[in-house]
PDB file of C-alpha atoms in Angstrom:
ATOM      1  CA  MET A   1      19.323  18.337  16.430  1.00  0.00           C
ATOM      2  CA  LEU A   2      18.539  16.977  12.966  1.00  0.00           C
ATOM      3  CA  PRO A   3      14.761  17.634  13.220  1.00  0.00           C
ATOM      4  CA  LYS A   4      15.526  21.216  14.279  1.00  0.00           C
ATOM      5  CA  ARG A   5      17.780  21.735  11.236  1.00  0.00           C
ATOM      6  CA  LEU A   6      15.183  20.186   8.946  1.00  0.00           C
ATOM      7  CA  ARG A   7      12.533  22.524  10.347  1.00  0.00           C
ATOM      8  CA  GLN A   8      14.812  25.565   9.970  1.00  0.00           C
ATOM      9  CA  ASN A   9      15.526  24.708   6.322  1.00  0.00           C
ATOM     10  CA  GLY A  10      11.888  23.940   5.476  1.00  0.00           C
ATOM     11  CA  LEU A  11      12.585  20.277   4.845  1.00  0.00           C
ATOM     12  CA  GLU A  12      10.612  18.705   7.680  1.00  0.00           C
ATOM     13  CA  ARG A  13       7.421  18.063   5.667  1.00  0.00           C
ATOM     14  CA  PRO A  14       9.135  16.665   2.548  1.00  0.00           C
ATOM     15  CA  VAL A  15      11.162  14.295   4.719  1.00  0.00           C
ATOM     16  CA  GLN A  16       8.031  13.230   6.630  1.00  0.00           C
ATOM     17  CA  ALA A  17       6.253  12.641   3.326  1.00  0.00           C
ATOM     18  CA  ALA A  18       9.074  10.446   2.022  1.00  0.00           C
ATOM     19  CA  VAL A  19       9.138   8.476   5.275  1.00  0.00           C
ATOM     20  CA  ALA A  20       5.342   8.075   5.205  1.00  0.00           C
ATOM     21  CA  VAL A  21       5.405   6.737   1.624  1.00  0.00           C
ATOM     22  CA  ASP A  22       8.123   4.276   2.606  1.00  0.00           C
ATOM     23  CA  ILE A  23       6.140   3.170   5.658  1.00  0.00           C
ATOM     24  CA  ALA A  24       2.952   2.817   3.588  1.00  0.00           C
ATOM     25  CA  ASN A  25       4.810   0.483   1.227  1.00  0.00           C
ATOM     26  CA  ASP A  26       6.025  -1.522   4.232  1.00  0.00           C
ATOM     27  CA  VAL A  27       2.446  -1.825   5.529  1.00  0.00           C
ATOM     28  CA  LEU A  28       1.225  -2.934   2.095  1.00  0.00           C
ATOM     29  CA  ASN A  29       3.980  -5.550   1.987  1.00  0.00           C
ATOM     30  CA  GLU A  30       2.954  -6.824   5.434  1.00  0.00           C
ATOM     31  CA  TRP A  31      -0.717  -7.037   4.479  1.00  0.00           C
ATOM     32  CA  PHE A  32      -0.507  -8.457   0.973  1.00  0.00           C
ATOM     33  CA  GLY A  33       3.023  -9.838   0.665  1.00  0.00           C
ATOM     34  CA  PRO A  34       5.929  -8.332  -1.260  1.00  0.00           C
ATOM     35  CA  GLU A  35       5.175 -10.237  -4.476  1.00  0.00           C
ATOM     36  CA  THR A  36       1.601  -8.967  -4.698  1.00  0.00           C
ATOM     37  CA  THR A  37       2.449  -5.370  -3.863  1.00  0.00           C
ATOM     38  CA  ALA A  38       5.432  -5.307  -6.225  1.00  0.00           C
ATOM     39  CA  LYS A  39       3.097  -6.216  -9.084  1.00  0.00           C
ATOM     40  CA  SER A  40      -0.137  -4.517  -8.070  1.00  0.00           C
ATOM     41  CA  ALA A  41       0.236  -1.629  -5.635  1.00  0.00           C
ATOM     42  CA  GLN A  42       2.698   1.011  -4.542  1.00  0.00           C
ATOM     43  CA  ALA A  43       2.475   4.135  -2.423  1.00  0.00           C
ATOM     44  CA  VAL A  44       3.753   6.957  -4.602  1.00  0.00           C
ATOM     45  CA  SER A  45       3.264  10.274  -2.818  1.00  0.00           C
ATOM     46  CA  LEU A  46       1.946  12.204   0.143  1.00  0.00           C
ATOM     47  CA  LYS A  47       0.787  15.751  -0.583  1.00  0.00           C
ATOM     48  CA  HIS A  48      -1.646  17.915   1.333  1.00  0.00           C
ATOM     49  CA  ARG A  49      -2.201  15.043   3.816  1.00  0.00           C
ATOM     50  CA  ARG A  50      -3.396  12.788   0.986  1.00  0.00           C
ATOM     51  CA  LEU A  51      -1.578   9.469   0.605  1.00  0.00           C
ATOM     52  CA  CYS A  52      -1.643   8.342  -3.036  1.00  0.00           C
ATOM     53  CA  ILE A  53      -1.351   4.668  -3.881  1.00  0.00           C
ATOM     54  CA  ALA A  54      -1.131   3.389  -7.443  1.00  0.00           C
ATOM     55  CA  SER A  55      -2.835   0.043  -7.986  1.00  0.00           C
ATOM     56  CA  LEU A  56      -3.506  -1.963 -11.127  1.00  0.00           C
ATOM     57  CA  ASP A  57      -5.564  -4.682  -9.416  1.00  0.00           C
ATOM     58  CA  ALA A  58      -9.283  -3.917  -8.933  1.00  0.00           C
ATOM     59  CA  SER A  59      -9.696  -6.343  -6.026  1.00  0.00           C
ATOM     60  CA  LEU A  60      -6.680  -4.838  -4.274  1.00  0.00           C
ATOM     61  CA  ARG A  61      -8.051  -1.321  -4.802  1.00  0.00           C
ATOM     62  CA  HIS A  62     -11.326  -2.421  -3.225  1.00  0.00           C
ATOM     63  CA  GLU A  63      -9.488  -3.948  -0.249  1.00  0.00           C
ATOM     64  CA  LEU A  64      -7.429  -0.772   0.204  1.00  0.00           C
ATOM     65  CA  LYS A  65     -10.558   1.384   0.175  1.00  0.00           C
ATOM     66  CA  PHE A  66     -12.175  -0.965   2.694  1.00  0.00           C
ATOM     67  CA  ARG A  67      -9.117  -0.764   4.995  1.00  0.00           C
ATOM     68  CA  GLU A  68      -8.427   2.936   4.382  1.00  0.00           C
ATOM     69  CA  GLN A  69      -8.643   4.068   8.012  1.00  0.00           C
ATOM     70  CA  GLU A  70      -6.536   1.150   9.206  1.00  0.00           C
ATOM     71  CA  LEU A  71      -3.822   2.002   6.685  1.00  0.00           C
ATOM     72  CA  LEU A  72      -3.836   5.705   7.538  1.00  0.00           C
ATOM     73  CA  GLU A  73      -3.674   4.969  11.269  1.00  0.00           C
ATOM     74  CA  ALA A  74      -0.769   2.547  10.780  1.00  0.00           C
ATOM     75  CA  VAL A  75       1.192   5.068   8.714  1.00  0.00           C
ATOM     76  CA  ASN A  76       0.562   7.960  11.114  1.00  0.00           C
ATOM     77  CA  LYS A  77       1.445   5.829  14.131  1.00  0.00           C
ATOM     78  CA  ARG A  78       4.755   4.706  12.628  1.00  0.00           C
ATOM     79  CA  VAL A  79       5.676   8.199  11.428  1.00  0.00           C
ATOM     80  CA  GLY A  80       4.819   9.604  14.851  1.00  0.00           C
ATOM     81  CA  VAL A  81       2.742  12.550  13.635  1.00  0.00           C
ATOM     82  CA  LEU A  82      -0.538  13.051  11.807  1.00  0.00           C
ATOM     83  CA  CYS A  83       0.656  13.339   8.239  1.00  0.00           C
ATOM     84  CA  ALA A  84      -1.970  11.372   6.244  1.00  0.00           C
ATOM     85  CA  GLU A  85      -5.697  11.998   6.537  1.00  0.00           C
ATOM     86  CA  GLN A  86      -7.002  10.756   3.184  1.00  0.00           C
ATOM     87  CA  LEU A  87      -6.272   7.931   0.809  1.00  0.00           C
ATOM     88  CA  GLN A  88      -6.352   8.353  -2.968  1.00  0.00           C
ATOM     89  CA  ILE A  89      -6.055   5.283  -5.132  1.00  0.00           C
ATOM     90  CA  LEU A  90      -4.661   5.873  -8.609  1.00  0.00           C
ATOM     91  CA  LEU A  91      -5.164   3.558 -11.563  1.00  0.00           C
TER      92      LEU A  91
END
């Protein structure tokens, strides 16, 4: 019932985006540990199927780019729909 109401009110995509960002942060915490991600990386938005992650650490940015497909697949699988197709890493 709730997904139907969200769809009717045009809120389905914004809610999916918020959930996907939350899930991406969970995946980052699993991969790199909460201390590292709290200091160096955070998923910030999902717009136009592009997941944006802010990272201050060059080595972490490189690792994220290397594991881009793995991250996108993990996020999409946990959300349950294809919502992220690209990864953008912000400085």
